[in-house]
Amino acid sequence: MIVWTRPLHVRSEAVAVSPDALIVAERLTRLVRLDPRTGDQLWEQRVEDCWGTVVRAGDRCLYLSQTGILRCFDLGTGDPLWSVGGLRERRYVTVSGSAVFVGGWRGYHPLERLSLVDGSSLPLPSPVSGRLSWPVSIPGHQAVLVAASEKSALYVVSGTGIRQFEHPLEDFRLSHTGDGGRITFVAGSRTVMDFTLESGVRLLWRNDRDLAPAHRPMLDGDTLWLVDDAGLAVVGLAGRTVARLRPGRFRAVTLLAGRPLAVVKGRPGVVWADRPGDYRVCPRQVDRFFPGHGELMHAVGKGHLVALDRSGIEKRVGGGRF
């Protein structure tokens, strides 16, 4: 069931969702905060474009435009707190404690560290440069996980800018942070690994097919959800089993209310995969989706943002639900 929908008037790339806040860039030059449950607009601020990066940082939110201006707003009121220019071609924005990490995108600029308080530049005693993966905040720690092509290594950089950990790695792609702070990621084209600060890097699975370049591997307990060139692979790590779903070209998988959800490219809706052969479909075409609170989820399509109640998007066809 569609709970609410909002036209964005453009294909927006900047969306941040949490249980009590939804922030999206729209109408070319507007950043707005919406109530996730009702879609009501809580505040609006002018920004340079809508193709930048937005992140929530506690009671603040940050927006880095393509023009290289990083703006910080009060999450509750929308009031501007500070702005910093000269950050063109950074794109990556990650907050850990009171530090903001930017830079590294496509290797144009090394990793930089700024103050969340006022945007001032902070020293980075252990520089990380080259083509970087998007830094990932490590739950429970004031540190980020990042991979650099310069030395083909995985690093942990503390909130103070000190390098705490280094592990040789051939490649690092998009990651998923699950329960207990486990960060699951793709290394190379077929290998899936995970990381915790306590136990380091661990090999989870070597796939028999190339994994989709834009896919975030999702670990749900002992079940690993992967998107490869044959579709969606559901891997049972305990028994080393693989089940496959092939209703279309999958874009991504995430969890909603503790159950997996996947987007199919080039067709209306999302496919809900409770188990192999079990599907649900949303009536709107979407490109990305974000788990909300409880049964609520949010999806972004071409020029629209929609909130959906999972319980109302089921349709049966043949022997399964599709």
PDB file of N, CA, C and O in Angstrom, residues 142-206:
ATOM      1  N   GLN A 142      34.777   5.296  17.334  1.00  0.00           N
ATOM      2  CA  GLN A 142      35.010   6.528  16.594  1.00  0.00           C
ATOM      3  C   GLN A 142      36.126   6.276  15.593  1.00  0.00           C
ATOM      4  O   GLN A 142      37.284   6.650  15.786  1.00  0.00           O
ATOM      5  N   ALA A 143      35.746   5.603  14.507  1.00  0.00           N
ATOM      6  CA  ALA A 143      36.706   5.218  13.479  1.00  0.00           C
ATOM      7  C   ALA A 143      35.945   4.870  12.202  1.00  0.00           C
ATOM      8  O   ALA A 143      34.748   4.605  12.237  1.00  0.00           O
ATOM      9  N   VAL A 144      36.660   4.895  11.071  1.00  0.00           N
ATOM     10  CA  VAL A 144      36.077   4.521   9.794  1.00  0.00           C
ATOM     11  C   VAL A 144      36.930   3.451   9.128  1.00  0.00           C
ATOM     12  O   VAL A 144      38.145   3.369   9.352  1.00  0.00           O
ATOM     13  N   LEU A 145      36.275   2.640   8.303  1.00  0.00           N
ATOM     14  CA  LEU A 145      36.938   1.611   7.511  1.00  0.00           C
ATOM     15  C   LEU A 145      36.995   2.102   6.073  1.00  0.00           C
ATOM     16  O   LEU A 145      35.985   2.524   5.510  1.00  0.00           O
ATOM     17  N   VAL A 146      38.186   2.065   5.473  1.00  0.00           N
ATOM     18  CA  VAL A 146      38.342   2.561   4.106  1.00  0.00           C
ATOM     19  C   VAL A 146      39.410   1.742   3.394  1.00  0.00           C
ATOM     20  O   VAL A 146      40.371   1.281   4.020  1.00  0.00           O
ATOM     21  N   ALA A 147      39.216   1.531   2.089  1.00  0.00           N
ATOM     22  CA  ALA A 147      40.213   0.812   1.295  1.00  0.00           C
ATOM     23  C   ALA A 147      40.827   1.769   0.288  1.00  0.00           C
ATOM     24  O   ALA A 147      40.142   2.614  -0.291  1.00  0.00           O
ATOM     25  N   ALA A 148      42.131   1.645   0.077  1.00  0.00           N
ATOM     26  CA  ALA A 148      42.861   2.525  -0.837  1.00  0.00           C
ATOM     27  C   ALA A 148      43.573   1.692  -1.888  1.00  0.00           C
ATOM     28  O   ALA A 148      44.184   0.673  -1.582  1.00  0.00           O
ATOM     29  N   SER A 149      43.496   2.158  -3.132  1.00  0.00           N
ATOM     30  CA  SER A 149      44.138   1.433  -4.229  1.00  0.00           C
ATOM     31  C   SER A 149      45.642   1.673  -4.264  1.00  0.00           C
ATOM     32  O   SER A 149      46.383   0.886  -4.837  1.00  0.00           O
ATOM     33  N   GLU A 150      46.088   2.761  -3.633  1.00  0.00           N
ATOM     34  CA  GLU A 150      47.502   3.110  -3.698  1.00  0.00           C
ATOM     35  C   GLU A 150      48.390   1.986  -3.176  1.00  0.00           C
ATOM     36  O   GLU A 150      49.423   1.669  -3.756  1.00  0.00           O
ATOM     37  N   LYS A 151      47.975   1.367  -2.072  1.00  0.00           N
ATOM     38  CA  LYS A 151      48.735   0.245  -1.518  1.00  0.00           C
ATOM     39  C   LYS A 151      47.927  -1.041  -1.506  1.00  0.00           C
ATOM     40  O   LYS A 151      48.354  -2.028  -0.914  1.00  0.00           O
ATOM     41  N   SER A 152      46.737  -1.024  -2.145  1.00  0.00           N
ATOM     42  CA  SER A 152      45.853  -2.196  -2.166  1.00  0.00           C
ATOM     43  C   SER A 152      45.661  -2.743  -0.758  1.00  0.00           C
ATOM     44  O   SER A 152      45.972  -3.893  -0.448  1.00  0.00           O
ATOM     45  N   ALA A 153      45.149  -1.884   0.112  1.00  0.00           N
ATOM     46  CA  ALA A 153      45.006  -2.269   1.509  1.00  0.00           C
ATOM     47  C   ALA A 153      43.720  -1.711   2.089  1.00  0.00           C
ATOM     48  O   ALA A 153      43.161  -0.723   1.599  1.00  0.00           O
ATOM     49  N   LEU A 154      43.261  -2.386   3.144  1.00  0.00           N
ATOM     50  CA  LEU A 154      42.099  -1.966   3.915  1.00  0.00           C
ATOM     51  C   LEU A 154      42.615  -1.312   5.194  1.00  0.00           C
ATOM     52  O   LEU A 154      43.482  -1.856   5.872  1.00  0.00           O
ATOM     53  N   TYR A 155      42.084  -0.128   5.535  1.00  0.00           N
ATOM     54  CA  TYR A 155      42.567   0.616   6.692  1.00  0.00           C
ATOM     55  C   TYR A 155      41.424   0.924   7.655  1.00  0.00           C
ATOM     56  O   TYR A 155      40.279   1.100   7.239  1.00  0.00           O
ATOM     57  N   VAL A 156      41.766   1.026   8.935  1.00  0.00           N
ATOM     58  CA  VAL A 156      40.899   1.651   9.925  1.00  0.00           C
ATOM     59  C   VAL A 156      41.568   2.957  10.326  1.00  0.00           C
ATOM     60  O   VAL A 156      42.728   2.965  10.741  1.00  0.00           O
ATOM     61  N   VAL A 157      40.823   4.060  10.173  1.00  0.00           N
ATOM     62  CA  VAL A 157      41.329   5.372  10.550  1.00  0.00           C
ATOM     63  C   VAL A 157      40.489   5.874  11.715  1.00  0.00           C
ATOM     64  O   VAL A 157      39.261   5.946  11.613  1.00  0.00           O
ATOM     65  N   SER A 158      41.117   6.205  12.820  1.00  0.00           N
ATOM     66  CA  SER A 158      40.390   6.650  14.005  1.00  0.00           C
ATOM     67  C   SER A 158      39.835   8.053  13.794  1.00  0.00           C
ATOM     68  O   SER A 158      40.216   8.768  12.858  1.00  0.00           O
ATOM     69  N   GLY A 159      38.942   8.464  14.698  1.00  0.00           N
ATOM     70  CA  GLY A 159      38.393   9.805  14.633  1.00  0.00           C
ATOM     71  C   GLY A 159      39.441  10.885  14.786  1.00  0.00           C
ATOM     72  O   GLY A 159      39.223  12.039  14.397  1.00  0.00           O
ATOM     73  N   THR A 160      40.596  10.529  15.338  1.00  0.00           N
ATOM     74  CA  THR A 160      41.694  11.491  15.480  1.00  0.00           C
ATOM     75  C   THR A 160      42.617  11.485  14.261  1.00  0.00           C
ATOM     76  O   THR A 160      43.608  12.213  14.231  1.00  0.00           O
ATOM     77  N   GLY A 161      42.295  10.649  13.275  1.00  0.00           N
ATOM     78  CA  GLY A 161      43.085  10.610  12.059  1.00  0.00           C
ATOM     79  C   GLY A 161      44.248   9.649  12.088  1.00  0.00           C
ATOM     80  O   GLY A 161      45.051   9.612  11.153  1.00  0.00           O
ATOM     81  N   ILE A 162      44.367   8.847  13.143  1.00  0.00           N
ATOM     82  CA  ILE A 162      45.460   7.880  13.258  1.00  0.00           C
ATOM     83  C   ILE A 162      45.055   6.555  12.623  1.00  0.00           C
ATOM     84  O   ILE A 162      43.953   6.047  12.857  1.00  0.00           O
ATOM     85  N   ARG A 163      45.937   5.987  11.819  1.00  0.00           N
ATOM     86  CA  ARG A 163      45.676   4.688  11.207  1.00  0.00           C
ATOM     87  C   ARG A 163      45.876   3.595  12.257  1.00  0.00           C
ATOM     88  O   ARG A 163      46.948   3.441  12.831  1.00  0.00           O
ATOM     89  N   GLN A 164      44.828   2.801  12.504  1.00  0.00           N
ATOM     90  CA  GLN A 164      44.868   1.787  13.565  1.00  0.00           C
ATOM     91  C   GLN A 164      45.052   0.370  13.047  1.00  0.00           C
ATOM     92  O   GLN A 164      45.433  -0.516  13.800  1.00  0.00           O
ATOM     93  N   PHE A 165      44.742   0.137  11.779  1.00  0.00           N
ATOM     94  CA  PHE A 165      44.698  -1.239  11.262  1.00  0.00           C
ATOM     95  C   PHE A 165      45.003  -1.191   9.774  1.00  0.00           C
ATOM     96  O   PHE A 165      44.595  -0.264   9.075  1.00  0.00           O
ATOM     97  N   GLU A 166      45.716  -2.194   9.298  1.00  0.00           N
ATOM     98  CA  GLU A 166      45.979  -2.301   7.862  1.00  0.00           C
ATOM     99  C   GLU A 166      45.958  -3.769   7.469  1.00  0.00           C
ATOM    100  O   GLU A 166      46.529  -4.623   8.153  1.00  0.00           O
ATOM    101  N   HIS A 167      45.258  -4.060   6.359  1.00  0.00           N
ATOM    102  CA  HIS A 167      45.138  -5.436   5.886  1.00  0.00           C
ATOM    103  C   HIS A 167      45.253  -5.439   4.363  1.00  0.00           C
ATOM    104  O   HIS A 167      44.519  -4.727   3.682  1.00  0.00           O
ATOM    105  N   PRO A 168      46.182  -6.247   3.795  1.00  0.00           N
ATOM    106  CA  PRO A 168      46.303  -6.299   2.330  1.00  0.00           C
ATOM    107  C   PRO A 168      44.987  -6.760   1.695  1.00  0.00           C
ATOM    108  O   PRO A 168      44.335  -7.688   2.180  1.00  0.00           O
ATOM    109  N   LEU A 169      44.617  -6.126   0.597  1.00  0.00           N
ATOM    110  CA  LEU A 169      43.339  -6.432  -0.033  1.00  0.00           C
ATOM    111  C   LEU A 169      43.420  -6.069  -1.503  1.00  0.00           C
ATOM    112  O   LEU A 169      43.901  -4.990  -1.851  1.00  0.00           O
ATOM    113  N   GLU A 170      42.925  -6.950  -2.368  1.00  0.00           N
ATOM    114  CA  GLU A 170      43.033  -6.690  -3.798  1.00  0.00           C
ATOM    115  C   GLU A 170      42.047  -5.629  -4.278  1.00  0.00           C
ATOM    116  O   GLU A 170      42.289  -4.914  -5.236  1.00  0.00           O
ATOM    117  N   ASP A 171      40.929  -5.523  -3.596  1.00  0.00           N
ATOM    118  CA  ASP A 171      39.900  -4.584  -4.024  1.00  0.00           C
ATOM    119  C   ASP A 171      38.864  -4.482  -2.904  1.00  0.00           C
ATOM    120  O   ASP A 171      38.818  -5.322  -2.015  1.00  0.00           O
ATOM    121  N   PHE A 172      38.043  -3.451  -2.960  1.00  0.00           N
ATOM    122  CA  PHE A 172      37.010  -3.265  -1.944  1.00  0.00           C
ATOM    123  C   PHE A 172      35.848  -2.554  -2.609  1.00  0.00           C
ATOM    124  O   PHE A 172      36.032  -1.526  -3.249  1.00  0.00           O
ATOM    125  N   ARG A 173      34.660  -3.145  -2.466  1.00  0.00           N
ATOM    126  CA  ARG A 173      33.489  -2.523  -3.054  1.00  0.00           C
ATOM    127  C   ARG A 173      32.463  -2.195  -1.984  1.00  0.00           C
ATOM    128  O   ARG A 173      32.708  -2.356  -0.799  1.00  0.00           O
ATOM    129  N   LEU A 174      31.280  -1.775  -2.410  1.00  0.00           N
ATOM    130  CA  LEU A 174      30.242  -1.321  -1.494  1.00  0.00           C
ATOM    131  C   LEU A 174      29.979  -2.315  -0.376  1.00  0.00           C
ATOM    132  O   LEU A 174      30.018  -3.526  -0.580  1.00  0.00           O
ATOM    133  N   SER A 175      29.662  -1.788   0.794  1.00  0.00           N
ATOM    134  CA  SER A 175      29.550  -2.632   1.976  1.00  0.00           C
ATOM    135  C   SER A 175      28.184  -2.504   2.626  1.00  0.00           C
ATOM    136  O   SER A 175      27.401  -1.608   2.333  1.00  0.00           O
ATOM    137  N   HIS A 176      27.911  -3.433   3.529  1.00  0.00           N
ATOM    138  CA  HIS A 176      26.679  -3.436   4.317  1.00  0.00           C
ATOM    139  C   HIS A 176      27.062  -3.639   5.776  1.00  0.00           C
ATOM    140  O   HIS A 176      27.851  -4.523   6.101  1.00  0.00           O
ATOM    141  N   THR A 177      26.513  -2.806   6.668  1.00  0.00           N
ATOM    142  CA  THR A 177      26.775  -2.944   8.086  1.00  0.00           C
ATOM    143  C   THR A 177      25.600  -3.641   8.748  1.00  0.00           C
ATOM    144  O   THR A 177      24.466  -3.174   8.663  1.00  0.00           O
ATOM    145  N   GLY A 178      25.873  -4.777   9.378  1.00  0.00           N
ATOM    146  CA  GLY A 178      24.814  -5.576   9.980  1.00  0.00           C
ATOM    147  C   GLY A 178      24.881  -5.580  11.486  1.00  0.00           C
ATOM    148  O   GLY A 178      25.511  -4.720  12.112  1.00  0.00           O
ATOM    149  N   ASP A 179      24.219  -6.567  12.084  1.00  0.00           N
ATOM    150  CA  ASP A 179      24.168  -6.682  13.532  1.00  0.00           C
ATOM    151  C   ASP A 179      25.571  -6.873  14.113  1.00  0.00           C
ATOM    152  O   ASP A 179      26.429  -7.527  13.515  1.00  0.00           O
ATOM    153  N   GLY A 180      25.781  -6.311  15.304  1.00  0.00           N
ATOM    154  CA  GLY A 180      27.058  -6.477  15.986  1.00  0.00           C
ATOM    155  C   GLY A 180      28.189  -5.704  15.356  1.00  0.00           C
ATOM    156  O   GLY A 180      29.362  -5.938  15.681  1.00  0.00           O
ATOM    157  N   GLY A 181      27.875  -4.779  14.441  1.00  0.00           N
ATOM    158  CA  GLY A 181      28.931  -3.985  13.826  1.00  0.00           C
ATOM    159  C   GLY A 181      29.725  -4.701  12.765  1.00  0.00           C
ATOM    160  O   GLY A 181      30.798  -4.231  12.361  1.00  0.00           O
ATOM    161  N   ARG A 182      29.232  -5.833  12.264  1.00  0.00           N
ATOM    162  CA  ARG A 182      29.931  -6.553  11.200  1.00  0.00           C
ATOM    163  C   ARG A 182      29.729  -5.826   9.880  1.00  0.00           C
ATOM    164  O   ARG A 182      28.609  -5.576   9.454  1.00  0.00           O
ATOM    165  N   ILE A 183      30.815  -5.492   9.208  1.00  0.00           N
ATOM    166  CA  ILE A 183      30.769  -4.813   7.921  1.00  0.00           C
ATOM    167  C   ILE A 183      31.089  -5.835   6.845  1.00  0.00           C
ATOM    168  O   ILE A 183      32.183  -6.396   6.818  1.00  0.00           O
ATOM    169  N   THR A 184      30.128  -6.112   5.986  1.00  0.00           N
ATOM    170  CA  THR A 184      30.287  -7.104   4.927  1.00  0.00           C
ATOM    171  C   THR A 184      30.614  -6.384   3.626  1.00  0.00           C
ATOM    172  O   THR A 184      29.966  -5.390   3.291  1.00  0.00           O
ATOM    173  N   PHE A 185      31.605  -6.885   2.882  1.00  0.00           N
ATOM    174  CA  PHE A 185      32.012  -6.186   1.662  1.00  0.00           C
ATOM    175  C   PHE A 185      32.510  -7.188   0.619  1.00  0.00           C
ATOM    176  O   PHE A 185      32.800  -8.350   0.915  1.00  0.00           O
ATOM    177  N   VAL A 186      32.589  -6.699  -0.631  1.00  0.00           N
ATOM    178  CA  VAL A 186      33.095  -7.492  -1.750  1.00  0.00           C
ATOM    179  C   VAL A 186      34.558  -7.129  -1.982  1.00  0.00           C
ATOM    180  O   VAL A 186      34.918  -5.955  -2.045  1.00  0.00           O
ATOM    181  N   ALA A 187      35.404  -8.142  -2.120  1.00  0.00           N
ATOM    182  CA  ALA A 187      36.812  -7.956  -2.460  1.00  0.00           C
ATOM    183  C   ALA A 187      37.051  -8.609  -3.814  1.00  0.00           C
ATOM    184  O   ALA A 187      36.742  -9.785  -3.993  1.00  0.00           O
ATOM    185  N   GLY A 188      37.572  -7.856  -4.774  1.00  0.00           N
ATOM    186  CA  GLY A 188      37.703  -8.396  -6.113  1.00  0.00           C
ATOM    187  C   GLY A 188      36.342  -8.482  -6.776  1.00  0.00           C
ATOM    188  O   GLY A 188      35.452  -7.678  -6.516  1.00  0.00           O
ATOM    189  N   SER A 189      36.130  -9.472  -7.613  1.00  0.00           N
ATOM    190  CA  SER A 189      34.866  -9.588  -8.346  1.00  0.00           C
ATOM    191  C   SER A 189      33.954 -10.683  -7.803  1.00  0.00           C
ATOM    192  O   SER A 189      32.764 -10.689  -8.105  1.00  0.00           O
ATOM    193  N   ARG A 190      34.487 -11.601  -6.957  1.00  0.00           N
ATOM    194  CA  ARG A 190      33.676 -12.733  -6.525  1.00  0.00           C
ATOM    195  C   ARG A 190      33.779 -13.065  -5.041  1.00  0.00           C
ATOM    196  O   ARG A 190      33.045 -13.918  -4.548  1.00  0.00           O
ATOM    197  N   THR A 191      34.659 -12.416  -4.313  1.00  0.00           N
ATOM    198  CA  THR A 191      34.911 -12.769  -2.919  1.00  0.00           C
ATOM    199  C   THR A 191      34.143 -11.846  -1.976  1.00  0.00           C
ATOM    200  O   THR A 191      34.168 -10.626  -2.142  1.00  0.00           O
ATOM    201  N   VAL A 192      33.494 -12.436  -0.977  1.00  0.00           N
ATOM    202  CA  VAL A 192      32.768 -11.674   0.034  1.00  0.00           C
ATOM    203  C   VAL A 192      33.463 -11.885   1.377  1.00  0.00           C
ATOM    204  O   VAL A 192      33.749 -13.023   1.772  1.00  0.00           O
ATOM    205  N   MET A 193      33.727 -10.787   2.079  1.00  0.00           N
ATOM    206  CA  MET A 193      34.414 -10.844   3.359  1.00  0.00           C
ATOM    207  C   MET A 193      33.652 -10.004   4.362  1.00  0.00           C
ATOM    208  O   MET A 193      32.745  -9.248   3.998  1.00  0.00           O
ATOM    209  N   ASP A 194      33.985 -10.130   5.643  1.00  0.00           N
ATOM    210  CA  ASP A 194      33.433  -9.212   6.630  1.00  0.00           C
ATOM    211  C   ASP A 194      34.522  -8.766   7.583  1.00  0.00           C
ATOM    212  O   ASP A 194      35.629  -9.326   7.617  1.00  0.00           O
ATOM    213  N   PHE A 195      34.203  -7.716   8.354  1.00  0.00           N
ATOM    214  CA  PHE A 195      35.192  -7.094   9.222  1.00  0.00           C
ATOM    215  C   PHE A 195      34.533  -6.636  10.518  1.00  0.00           C
ATOM    216  O   PHE A 195      33.413  -6.114  10.516  1.00  0.00           O
ATOM    217  N   THR A 196      35.203  -6.872  11.635  1.00  0.00           N
ATOM    218  CA  THR A 196      34.913  -6.202  12.893  1.00  0.00           C
ATOM    219  C   THR A 196      36.251  -5.733  13.459  1.00  0.00           C
ATOM    220  O   THR A 196      37.300  -6.336  13.183  1.00  0.00           O
ATOM    221  N   LEU A 197      36.213  -4.681  14.229  1.00  0.00           N
ATOM    222  CA  LEU A 197      37.452  -4.155  14.799  1.00  0.00           C
ATOM    223  C   LEU A 197      38.067  -5.147  15.772  1.00  0.00           C
ATOM    224  O   LEU A 197      39.283  -5.211  15.944  1.00  0.00           O
ATOM    225  N   GLU A 198      37.223  -5.977  16.394  1.00  0.00           N
ATOM    226  CA  GLU A 198      37.717  -6.942  17.381  1.00  0.00           C
ATOM    227  C   GLU A 198      38.395  -8.148  16.724  1.00  0.00           C
ATOM    228  O   GLU A 198      39.424  -8.638  17.201  1.00  0.00           O
ATOM    229  N   SER A 199      37.835  -8.635  15.602  1.00  0.00           N
ATOM    230  CA  SER A 199      38.365  -9.867  14.996  1.00  0.00           C
ATOM    231  C   SER A 199      39.032  -9.649  13.647  1.00  0.00           C
ATOM    232  O   SER A 199      39.605 -10.581  13.078  1.00  0.00           O
ATOM    233  N   GLY A 200      38.975  -8.434  13.100  1.00  0.00           N
ATOM    234  CA  GLY A 200      39.621  -8.152  11.828  1.00  0.00           C
ATOM    235  C   GLY A 200      38.833  -8.661  10.636  1.00  0.00           C
ATOM    236  O   GLY A 200      37.609  -8.700  10.645  1.00  0.00           O
ATOM    237  N   VAL A 201      39.546  -9.093   9.592  1.00  0.00           N
ATOM    238  CA  VAL A 201      38.940  -9.496   8.318  1.00  0.00           C
ATOM    239  C   VAL A 201      38.728 -11.003   8.289  1.00  0.00           C
ATOM    240  O   VAL A 201      39.591 -11.776   8.719  1.00  0.00           O
ATOM    241  N   ARG A 202      37.564 -11.406   7.744  1.00  0.00           N
ATOM    242  CA  ARG A 202      37.251 -12.831   7.654  1.00  0.00           C
ATOM    243  C   ARG A 202      36.642 -13.131   6.281  1.00  0.00           C
ATOM    244  O   ARG A 202      35.809 -12.373   5.783  1.00  0.00           O
ATOM    245  N   LEU A 203      37.076 -14.228   5.672  1.00  0.00           N
ATOM    246  CA  LEU A 203      36.498 -14.681   4.405  1.00  0.00           C
ATOM    247  C   LEU A 203      35.152 -15.347   4.665  1.00  0.00           C
ATOM    248  O   LEU A 203      35.042 -16.252   5.491  1.00  0.00           O
ATOM    249  N   LEU A 204      34.106 -14.895   3.947  1.00  0.00           N
ATOM    250  CA  LEU A 204      32.784 -15.489   4.085  1.00  0.00           C
ATOM    251  C   LEU A 204      32.438 -16.442   2.946  1.00  0.00           C
ATOM    252  O   LEU A 204      31.940 -17.537   3.170  1.00  0.00           O
ATOM    253  N   TRP A 205      32.708 -15.991   1.707  1.00  0.00           N
ATOM    254  CA  TRP A 205      32.191 -16.755   0.572  1.00  0.00           C
ATOM    255  C   TRP A 205      32.940 -16.390  -0.703  1.00  0.00           C
ATOM    256  O   TRP A 205      33.282 -15.235  -0.915  1.00  0.00           O
ATOM    257  N   ARG A 206      33.209 -17.390  -1.532  1.00  0.00           N
ATOM    258  CA  ARG A 206      33.728 -17.154  -2.880  1.00  0.00           C
ATOM    259  C   ARG A 206      32.637 -17.574  -3.862  1.00  0.00           C
ATOM    260  O   ARG A 206      32.294 -18.756  -3.955  1.00  0.00           O
TER     261      ARG A 206
END
